[in-house]
Amino acid sequence: MRKILIGICLLIIPFLGFAEEDVSYVKEFLKANMLINDGNIKDALPILEKINKNVDDEAVVIKLAEVYISLGKKDEFHKLMDKSLKKEMFNKSSTLRRFYANTLATLFNKTDEAIKQMKKLVEIDPSTENFLLLTKLCESKKDFSCAISAMDKIIEKEPTAENYYKRGLYYYNLELKPNALRDFEASLKLEKNFMPMLMISEIYIQDNKTDLAIKYLEDAVKERAGLVIPEYRLAELYRIKGNFQKSVKYFEMIAEKVSDREKPYVYKQIAGIYFELKDYDSAFVWFSRLNDVDKNDPLSYYYLGVISEIKKDFQGAVKYYKELTLMDPRHTFGKKRLAYAYIKIKDYSKALTALESIDKDERDVDYFRIKALIYAEKKDTQNQLATLLDGLSKNPNSEDLLFDIADYYEKVKQYDKVEYYLKKLLSINPNNASALNYLGYLYAEQNKNLDEAYVMIEKALKFEPENSAYLDSMAWVLYRLKRYQEAFEYQKKALKKSPEEKEMVEHMKEILKALGINKSIEDILKEDK
């Protein structure tokens, strides 16, 4: 390769010509050139050295310098360049000093020395070409202040969009964002280009000016359709802003453009957004695609199982949760979901097996609740209660277990124990709305402690004012207090939210009877529509 490189370099270096009296050296020069082209570089060396002693020509100096480099004679190269540049006729030579600076930087990795050479040169010859080389050398050293100084001179002569953009990048690298923004905007005014648009958006992203960032990214997409970077950025920004429809639009635009390594992340974002939007069919499609490109991603198996549950496909849920737990035997949550899916298909034996495969130190509150549910479904109330009490002994402050135990006793009509466990729960968390409503309704049903019941249900409604069960409880307490008109208003609101609830219908009938109103439930539901 050296032979070819030298040959090419020699062919492109202009021969500036010898004086007439030195015309004999022309033949020697051409002879040396032919030897180099034939690969006989060593034979060319003495010829060029002889010419250089007798003729001052930068073309000869450069060719001789290249031969020294090719033959590994670094010291001779540096002596030659140093001596030549000290000569008055070469001291101001742009060609020779540019060659030296380029060679120092590219072949000898002496960029600092190359920069010094170019700084001397731009004082002698402040041409755009020289400042551009100085800029590149400064940039390669990441000396962006030096690069900016050079670009300032270039922009004075050539205030182009490209030059403003380059200087903007240097300012950006120095974290001088206001200066960078100014240059990127100047570049845009001169020429509509997506690159400064992207950089402006990046600055606005860093400054948390999301709307402005989105504006410039949208402009970049319009200017250069199909670019992954702005579309990806827009997808992320819209997701952060909560605009999931636009976010998923851009994620889908880049889904097949990104590399195989990036596909799992993009697919995951799309699937997750559709899940948040409750578009479970689309979420299922994208989680399936995620599973196709990354069989080792537990998230895809988990959410495919969850979506299958939502769609009442419990056999499908079992399939995905089994694959998840086979892939990751320590995936406790997957085992609990698997157990629950088995419950839904009434395979209680496998549900227990899945649950019991959970490590003992991972058996949390949910473990005991699901296990109790299995026994409840099997009508094994003895083991159901024993499991709940076992769980409570290990988790004495669990509101969920206290609630489940209270609910168990309500079903077997041991109301004193229902009251005991609900009060215990409320002593731990006085703001548990479900427990407040449950105990308040229990008092209303038993027609006792009605004022206390009213206060508890009123408190529950402050947390969830549109909860139809709480509205029904309040209506029933007011009915017991013989405040029938108020009861009617609450019951009507509850019934309109849950018209299918038979208990609410019965409560409304009792309230209508107490008020002496002769209307059907259908008439009540039609009111105020």
mmCIF file with all atom_site columns, N, CA, C and O in Angstrom, residues 291 297 318 345 374:
data_model
loop_
_atom_site.group_PDB
_atom_site.id
_atom_site.type_symbol
_atom_site.label_atom_id
_atom_site.label_alt_id
_atom_site.label_comp_id
_atom_site.label_asym_id
_atom_site.label_entity_id
_atom_site.label_seq_id
_atom_site.pdbx_PDB_ins_code
_atom_site.Cartn_x
_atom_site.Cartn_y
_atom_site.Cartn_z
_atom_site.occupancy
_atom_site.B_iso_or_equiv
_atom_site.pdbx_formal_charge
_atom_site.auth_seq_id
_atom_site.auth_comp_id
_atom_site.auth_asym_id
_atom_site.auth_atom_id
_atom_site.pdbx_PDB_model_num
ATOM 1  N N  . ASN A 1 291 ? -41.760 -11.106 21.998 1.00 0.00 ? 291 ASN A N  1
ATOM 2  C CA . ASN A 1 291 ? -41.408 -12.478 22.343 1.00 0.00 ? 291 ASN A CA 1
ATOM 3  C C  . ASN A 1 291 ? -40.711 -13.183 21.179 1.00 0.00 ? 291 ASN A C  1
ATOM 4  O O  . ASN A 1 291 ? -39.799 -13.987 21.380 1.00 0.00 ? 291 ASN A O  1
ATOM 5  N N  . ASP A 1 297 ? -36.880 -12.588 27.173 1.00 0.00 ? 297 ASP A N  1
ATOM 6  C CA . ASP A 1 297 ? -37.440 -11.442 27.877 1.00 0.00 ? 297 ASP A CA 1
ATOM 7  C C  . ASP A 1 297 ? -38.651 -11.892 28.698 1.00 0.00 ? 297 ASP A C  1
ATOM 8  O O  . ASP A 1 297 ? -39.706 -12.209 28.139 1.00 0.00 ? 297 ASP A O  1
ATOM 9  N N  . VAL A 1 318 ? -52.341 -19.604 31.413 1.00 0.00 ? 318 VAL A N  1
ATOM 10 C CA . VAL A 1 318 ? -51.562 -20.715 31.977 1.00 0.00 ? 318 VAL A CA 1
ATOM 11 C C  . VAL A 1 318 ? -50.350 -21.007 31.098 1.00 0.00 ? 318 VAL A C  1
ATOM 12 O O  . VAL A 1 318 ? -49.226 -21.186 31.590 1.00 0.00 ? 318 VAL A O  1
ATOM 13 N N  . ILE A 1 345 ? -59.502 -21.908 35.899 1.00 0.00 ? 345 ILE A N  1
ATOM 14 C CA . ILE A 1 345 ? -59.931 -23.055 35.087 1.00 0.00 ? 345 ILE A CA 1
ATOM 15 C C  . ILE A 1 345 ? -60.245 -24.253 35.991 1.00 0.00 ? 345 ILE A C  1
ATOM 16 O O  . ILE A 1 345 ? -60.348 -25.381 35.524 1.00 0.00 ? 345 ILE A O  1
ATOM 17 N N  . ILE A 1 374 ? -57.825 -20.650 46.873 1.00 0.00 ? 374 ILE A N  1
ATOM 18 C CA . ILE A 1 374 ? -57.929 -22.026 46.344 1.00 0.00 ? 374 ILE A CA 1
ATOM 19 C C  . ILE A 1 374 ? -58.833 -22.863 47.245 1.00 0.00 ? 374 ILE A C  1
ATOM 20 O O  . ILE A 1 374 ? -59.738 -23.564 46.766 1.00 0.00 ? 374 ILE A O  1
#
